[in-house]
Amino acid sequence: SLKVFSEFITKELAGLESKIYAIAGREFNIGSPKQVGEIFGELNIETGRKTATGQVSTSHDVLVELAQTYDIAQHIIDYRELDKLRATYADALPKMIAADGRIHGALNQAVAATGRLSSTEPNLQNIPVRTELGQRIRNAFIPEKGSKLISADYSQLELRILAHITQDPRMLEAYKNNEDIHSQTARLVFGATDEKDLKEKRRLAKIVNFGIAYAVEAFGLSQRVGISRAEAKQVIADYFETYKGIREYMDRTPEQARKQGYIASLFGRRRYFPSINDRNFAVRSRAEREAINMPIQGTASDIVKIAMIRVANALKQEKLETKMIMQVHDELLFEAPEAEVATASALIKREMEAAATLDVPLTVEIGVGDDWMNAK
């Protein structure tokens, strides 16, 4: 199926290529940022940013901004993404299949600064979830005959940790009462009233909820939600007015990092921030954002690792043949003989939900399927 997939991508790329050439008025190497920059110059597209070597910047952020006005920028974004998928997965995965017919990737413990595991050879953690292409890649991952894949995913782990750490009363209450936090934000921050309104605004609320956890600014938010900067500023102000505990946490944390030089997760994992007092504003504010994010992501990574150990021990103790085969951030993936699926699912859910005791419940969603796409 990966061969078919590779052919499919090649065809898509050719289509994009001709669209881009038509707009540019000539052929050029789309993969070369330098040549893309030259084309922008010829088309009088002002990117407003230069790279360190003085070339016109065609970084992803710049292109996203331009894509709102220029079709060619969107086409180049799509082209780059497809090209990368082809190189990373469609063409590379078949070569990585070992003698036993399986792919054996590596999980690295000491790469990510927040403590998360990272995945290499191949990187299975950044396959896009929502695009058709990402789904085709996941379809290619299948269990042995007679087995199923079980996907166990923490529901909104980072937002639950945010509620626990910031002790924001509104967020804590929503999670304790098992309410939908995105709907709550849609009502309180975006003023959603009826069902139809709620549906549209819940989508925005979701982006804002997850964005705030990463200390996103008005500019970044306006990009993601597709609203003006002024509107985004207002949204952020309303958000902090609603969730006051989060605001306090975000003001307090960079100060704490300045004082003690590090920030720790709930389980004591530390991350040091030498650049938190840097003279350069961009460098300093990046360190501030990372400090705000550290206890959230660091604690999430601690919880997932504790869960992995608990589940592995429980599977052994119950003498089950179900195997843990992959970790993707807040999701664990298992391969289970069909007869064990029900028992294993219950055990996995129980152990993962008990990995930490927070002031809000941890919940795990289980999916079962015949390939990675359908198990999710």
Coordinates of C-alpha atoms in Angstrom, one line a residue:
S1 CA 0.0 0.0 0.0
L2 CA 3.0 2.3 0.5
K3 CA 3.9 1.8 -3.2
V4 CA 0.5 3.0 -4.2
F5 CA 0.8 5.8 -1.7
S6 CA 4.1 6.9 -3.2
E7 CA 2.6 7.0 -6.7
F8 CA -0.3 8.9 -5.4
I9 CA 2.0 11.6 -3.9
T10 CA 4.1 11.8 -7.1
K11 CA 0.9 12.6 -9.0
E12 CA -0.2 15.2 -6.5
L13 CA 3.2 16.8 -6.5
A14 CA 3.2 17.0 -10.3
G15 CA -0.2 18.7 -10.2
L16 CA 1.0 21.3 -7.6
E17 CA 4.2 21.8 -9.6
S18 CA 2.3 22.8 -12.8
K19 CA 0.1 25.2 -10.8
I20 CA 3.1 26.9 -9.2
Y21 CA 5.0 27.2 -12.5
A22 CA 1.9 28.7 -14.1
I23 CA 1.7 31.4 -11.4
A24 CA 5.4 32.0 -11.4
G25 CA 5.6 32.2 -15.2
R26 CA 8.6 29.9 -15.4
E27 CA 10.0 26.7 -14.1
F28 CA 12.3 26.7 -11.0
N29 CA 13.4 24.4 -8.2
I30 CA 10.5 24.5 -5.7
G31 CA 12.6 22.7 -3.1
S32 CA 15.1 25.5 -3.0
P33 CA 14.3 28.3 -0.6
K34 CA 16.7 30.6 -2.5
Q35 CA 14.9 30.1 -5.8
V36 CA 11.5 30.5 -4.1
G37 CA 12.8 33.8 -2.7
E38 CA 13.8 34.9 -6.2
I39 CA 10.4 34.1 -7.6
F40 CA 8.7 36.1 -4.9
G41 CA 10.9 39.0 -5.9
E42 CA 9.9 38.7 -9.5
L43 CA 6.2 38.5 -8.5
N44 CA 6.6 41.6 -6.2
I45 CA 5.5 39.5 -3.2
E46 CA 7.0 41.2 -0.1
T47 CA 7.8 38.7 2.7
G48 CA 9.2 41.4 5.0
R49 CA 11.7 39.0 6.5
K50 CA 15.3 38.1 5.7
T51 CA 17.3 35.1 6.6
A52 CA 20.6 35.3 8.5
T53 CA 22.4 35.4 5.1
G54 CA 20.3 38.2 3.8
Q55 CA 18.1 36.1 1.5
V56 CA 14.4 36.6 1.4
S57 CA 12.9 34.4 4.1
T58 CA 10.5 31.7 2.9
S59 CA 10.1 29.9 6.2
H60 CA 6.8 28.1 7.0
D61 CA 5.6 31.0 9.2
V62 CA 6.2 33.5 6.5
L63 CA 4.4 31.4 3.9
V64 CA 1.4 30.8 6.2
E65 CA 1.0 34.6 6.5
L66 CA 1.4 35.1 2.7
A67 CA -1.0 32.2 1.9
Q68 CA -3.9 34.3 3.1
T69 CA -3.3 36.6 0.1
Y70 CA -1.3 34.6 -2.4
D71 CA -2.2 31.2 -3.8
I72 CA 1.3 30.4 -4.8
A73 CA 2.4 30.5 -1.1
Q74 CA -0.3 28.0 -0.2
H75 CA 0.8 25.7 -3.1
I76 CA 4.4 25.9 -1.9
I77 CA 3.4 24.9 1.7
D78 CA 1.4 21.9 0.3
Y79 CA 4.3 21.0 -2.0
R80 CA 6.9 21.0 0.8
E81 CA 4.7 19.0 3.1
L82 CA 4.0 16.3 0.4
D83 CA 7.6 16.2 -0.6
K84 CA 8.7 15.6 3.0
L85 CA 6.0 12.9 3.5
R86 CA 7.2 11.1 0.4
A87 CA 10.9 11.3 1.5
T88 CA 10.2 10.4 5.1
Y89 CA 7.5 7.8 4.8
A90 CA 6.4 6.6 1.4
D91 CA 9.9 6.0 0.0
A92 CA 11.8 5.4 3.3
L93 CA 9.5 3.1 5.2
P94 CA 9.7 0.1 2.8
K95 CA 13.5 0.2 3.1
M96 CA 13.2 0.1 6.9
I97 CA 11.3 -3.2 7.1
A98 CA 13.4 -5.8 8.9
A99 CA 13.8 -9.5 8.2
D100 CA 10.7 -10.2 10.4
G101 CA 8.6 -8.0 8.2
R102 CA 8.3 -5.3 10.9
I103 CA 9.7 -1.8 11.4
H104 CA 11.7 -1.3 14.5
G105 CA 12.0 2.4 15.3
A106 CA 13.8 4.0 18.2
L107 CA 12.4 5.9 21.1
N108 CA 14.9 8.4 22.6
Q109 CA 14.8 9.4 26.3
A110 CA 17.3 12.2 26.4
V111 CA 16.6 14.3 23.4
A112 CA 13.5 16.5 24.1
A113 CA 14.1 19.2 26.7
T114 CA 10.7 18.7 28.3
G115 CA 11.3 15.0 29.0
R116 CA 9.1 13.6 26.3
L117 CA 10.2 10.6 24.4
S118 CA 11.2 11.3 20.8
S119 CA 11.0 8.9 17.9
T120 CA 13.5 8.2 15.2
E121 CA 14.3 5.8 12.3
P122 CA 11.5 6.4 11.3
N123 CA 9.9 9.3 13.3
L124 CA 6.5 7.8 13.9
Q125 CA 5.3 10.7 16.1
N126 CA 4.9 13.4 13.5
I127 CA 2.7 11.6 10.9
P128 CA -0.1 14.2 10.4
V129 CA -3.4 12.9 11.8
R130 CA -6.0 14.9 10.0
T131 CA -4.7 14.9 6.4
E132 CA -5.7 12.2 3.9
L133 CA -2.0 11.5 3.4
G134 CA -1.3 11.0 7.1
Q135 CA -4.3 8.6 7.2
R136 CA -2.9 6.6 4.3
I137 CA 0.4 6.3 6.1
R138 CA -1.3 5.1 9.3
N139 CA -3.4 2.6 7.2
A140 CA -0.1 0.8 6.3
F141 CA 0.6 -0.1 9.9
I142 CA -1.1 -3.4 10.7
P143 CA -0.9 -6.0 13.4
E144 CA 0.0 -9.7 13.0
K145 CA -2.8 -11.9 11.7
G146 CA -5.3 -12.8 14.5
S147 CA -4.4 -9.6 16.4
K148 CA -5.8 -6.1 16.7
L149 CA -4.2 -2.8 17.5
I150 CA -5.4 -1.0 20.6
S151 CA -4.9 2.7 20.9
A152 CA -5.1 4.2 24.4
D153 CA -5.1 8.0 24.5
Y154 CA -5.2 10.4 27.4
S155 CA -8.1 12.8 26.9
Q156 CA -6.9 16.4 27.1
L157 CA -4.0 15.4 29.3
E158 CA -2.2 18.8 29.1
L159 CA -5.3 20.9 29.8
R160 CA -6.1 18.7 32.8
I161 CA -2.6 19.2 34.1
L162 CA -3.0 23.0 33.4
A163 CA -6.1 23.0 35.6
H164 CA -4.3 21.1 38.4
I165 CA -1.2 23.3 38.3
T166 CA -2.9 26.7 38.0
Q167 CA -5.7 25.7 40.3
D168 CA -8.1 27.8 38.2
P169 CA -11.5 27.3 39.9
R170 CA -13.5 27.3 36.6
M171 CA -11.3 24.8 34.9
L172 CA -11.1 22.5 37.9
E173 CA -14.8 22.6 38.3
A174 CA -15.4 21.7 34.6
Y175 CA -13.2 18.7 34.8
K176 CA -14.5 17.5 38.2
N177 CA -18.0 17.6 36.8
N178 CA -17.0 15.9 33.7
E179 CA -18.1 18.9 31.5
D180 CA -16.7 19.6 28.1
I181 CA -14.0 22.3 28.6
H182 CA -14.1 23.4 25.0
S183 CA -17.9 24.0 25.1
Q184 CA -17.4 25.9 28.4
T185 CA -14.8 28.1 26.8
A186 CA -17.0 28.7 23.8
R187 CA -19.8 29.9 26.1
L188 CA -17.7 31.9 28.6
V189 CA -15.1 33.4 26.3
F190 CA -16.8 33.5 22.9
G191 CA -20.3 34.0 24.2
A192 CA -21.9 31.1 22.4
T193 CA -25.6 30.9 23.0
D194 CA -27.5 28.3 20.9
E195 CA -26.5 24.9 19.5
K196 CA -25.4 26.1 16.1
D197 CA -23.4 28.9 17.5
L198 CA -21.8 26.6 20.0
K199 CA -20.6 24.2 17.3
E200 CA -18.7 26.9 15.4
K201 CA -17.4 28.6 18.5
R202 CA -16.3 25.3 20.1
R203 CA -13.9 24.8 17.3
L204 CA -12.3 28.2 18.0
A205 CA -12.4 27.6 21.7
K206 CA -10.4 24.4 21.2
I207 CA -7.7 26.2 19.3
V208 CA -7.5 28.8 22.0
N209 CA -7.5 26.3 24.9
F210 CA -4.6 24.3 23.4
G211 CA -2.9 27.5 22.3
I212 CA -2.9 29.2 25.7
A213 CA -1.2 26.2 27.2
Y214 CA 1.7 26.9 24.9
A215 CA 1.6 30.7 25.8
V216 CA 0.7 31.6 22.2
E217 CA 0.6 35.4 21.5
A218 CA -2.1 37.4 19.7
F219 CA -0.2 37.1 16.4
G220 CA 0.1 33.3 16.6
L221 CA -3.5 33.0 17.7
S222 CA -4.8 35.2 14.9
Q223 CA -3.0 32.9 12.4
R224 CA -4.4 29.7 13.8
V225 CA -8.0 30.9 14.3
G226 CA -8.1 33.1 11.2
I227 CA -9.1 36.3 13.0
S228 CA -7.4 39.7 13.0
R229 CA -4.8 40.5 15.6
A230 CA -7.0 43.0 17.3
E231 CA -9.7 40.3 17.7
A232 CA -7.1 37.8 18.9
K233 CA -5.9 40.3 21.5
Q234 CA -9.5 40.6 22.7
V235 CA -10.0 36.9 22.8
I236 CA -6.9 36.4 25.0
A237 CA -8.0 39.2 27.3
D238 CA -11.5 37.6 27.7
Y239 CA -9.8 34.2 28.2
F240 CA -7.7 35.5 31.1
E241 CA -10.7 37.3 32.5
T242 CA -12.6 33.9 32.5
Y243 CA -9.7 31.7 33.7
K244 CA -8.0 34.0 36.2
G245 CA -5.8 31.2 37.6
I246 CA -4.2 30.6 34.3
R247 CA -3.3 34.3 33.9
E248 CA -1.7 34.3 37.4
Y249 CA 0.3 31.2 36.6
M250 CA 1.6 32.7 33.4
D251 CA 2.7 35.9 35.1
R252 CA 4.3 33.9 38.0
T253 CA 6.2 31.3 36.2
P254 CA 8.8 33.3 34.2
E255 CA 9.5 35.2 37.4
Q256 CA 10.1 31.9 39.2
A257 CA 12.4 30.8 36.4
R258 CA 14.4 34.1 36.7
K259 CA 14.8 33.6 40.5
Q260 CA 15.8 29.9 40.6
G261 CA 17.1 29.4 37.1
Y262 CA 14.9 26.3 36.4
I263 CA 11.3 25.2 36.4
A264 CA 10.3 21.7 37.6
S265 CA 7.4 19.3 36.6
L266 CA 5.1 18.0 39.3
F267 CA 7.4 15.0 39.6
G268 CA 10.5 17.1 40.0
R269 CA 11.9 16.9 36.5
R270 CA 13.9 20.1 36.0
R271 CA 14.5 22.2 33.0
Y272 CA 17.1 25.1 33.2
F273 CA 16.6 28.4 31.5
P274 CA 19.9 30.2 31.0
S275 CA 18.5 32.6 28.4
I276 CA 15.6 33.8 30.6
N277 CA 17.5 37.1 31.2
D278 CA 18.8 37.5 27.7
R279 CA 19.0 41.1 26.4
N280 CA 17.4 40.1 23.1
F281 CA 13.6 40.3 23.4
A282 CA 12.9 37.3 21.1
V283 CA 15.4 35.0 22.9
R284 CA 14.0 36.1 26.3
S285 CA 10.4 35.7 25.4
R286 CA 11.0 32.3 23.9
A287 CA 12.6 31.2 27.2
E288 CA 9.6 32.6 29.1
R289 CA 7.1 30.6 26.9
E290 CA 9.2 27.5 27.4
A291 CA 9.2 28.0 31.1
I292 CA 5.4 28.4 31.1
N293 CA 5.0 25.2 29.1
M294 CA 7.6 23.1 31.0
P295 CA 5.5 22.1 34.0
I296 CA 2.6 21.2 31.7
Q297 CA 4.5 19.2 29.1
G298 CA 7.1 17.9 31.5
T299 CA 4.4 16.5 33.8
A300 CA 2.5 15.0 30.8
S301 CA 5.7 13.2 29.8
D302 CA 6.2 12.0 33.4
I303 CA 2.7 10.7 33.6
V304 CA 2.9 8.8 30.3
K305 CA 6.2 7.2 31.3
I306 CA 4.8 6.1 34.6
A307 CA 1.7 4.7 32.8
M308 CA 4.0 2.8 30.4
I309 CA 5.7 1.1 33.4
R310 CA 2.4 0.4 35.1
V311 CA 0.8 -1.1 32.1
A312 CA 3.9 -3.2 31.2
N313 CA 4.0 -4.6 34.7
A314 CA 0.3 -5.3 34.8
L315 CA 0.4 -7.1 31.4
K316 CA 3.2 -9.3 32.7
Q317 CA 1.4 -10.0 36.0
E318 CA -1.8 -11.0 34.2
K319 CA 0.3 -13.2 31.8
L320 CA -1.2 -11.5 28.8
E321 CA 0.4 -11.7 25.4
T322 CA -0.6 -8.1 24.5
K323 CA 2.4 -6.0 23.7
M324 CA 3.1 -2.3 24.0
I325 CA 4.5 -1.3 20.6
M326 CA 4.6 2.5 20.4
Q327 CA 4.2 5.7 22.3
V328 CA 3.1 8.9 20.6
H329 CA 3.0 11.7 23.1
D330 CA -0.3 11.1 25.1
E331 CA -1.1 7.9 23.2
L332 CA 0.1 4.3 23.8
L333 CA -0.3 1.7 21.1
F334 CA -0.7 -2.0 21.7
E335 CA -0.9 -5.2 19.7
A336 CA -3.3 -7.7 21.2
P337 CA -4.5 -11.2 20.2
E338 CA -8.2 -11.0 19.4
A339 CA -9.2 -13.1 22.4
E340 CA -7.4 -10.6 24.8
V341 CA -8.7 -7.3 23.4
A342 CA -11.4 -6.8 26.0
T343 CA -9.3 -7.9 29.0
A344 CA -6.3 -5.9 27.8
S345 CA -8.3 -2.8 27.1
A346 CA -9.8 -2.7 30.6
L347 CA -6.4 -3.3 32.1
I348 CA -4.7 -0.6 30.0
K349 CA -7.4 2.0 30.8
R350 CA -7.3 1.2 34.6
E351 CA -3.5 1.4 34.8
M352 CA -3.1 4.6 32.7
E353 CA -5.9 6.4 34.6
A354 CA -4.1 5.6 37.9
A355 CA -0.7 6.8 36.8
A356 CA -1.1 10.0 38.8
T357 CA -3.5 11.5 41.3
L358 CA -4.4 15.1 40.3
D359 CA -7.1 17.4 41.5
V360 CA -8.9 16.5 38.3
P361 CA -9.6 13.0 37.0
L362 CA -7.4 11.5 34.2
T363 CA -9.5 9.8 31.5
V364 CA -8.3 7.5 28.8
E365 CA -10.0 6.7 25.6
I366 CA -9.6 3.3 24.0
G367 CA -9.9 2.5 20.3
V368 CA -9.5 -0.9 18.6
G369 CA -8.9 -1.5 14.9
D370 CA -7.2 -3.5 12.2
D371 CA -4.7 -0.8 11.4
W372 CA -3.3 2.3 13.1
M373 CA -5.7 4.6 11.4
N374 CA -8.8 2.7 12.5
A375 CA -7.7 2.1 16.0
K376 CA -7.3 5.8 16.8

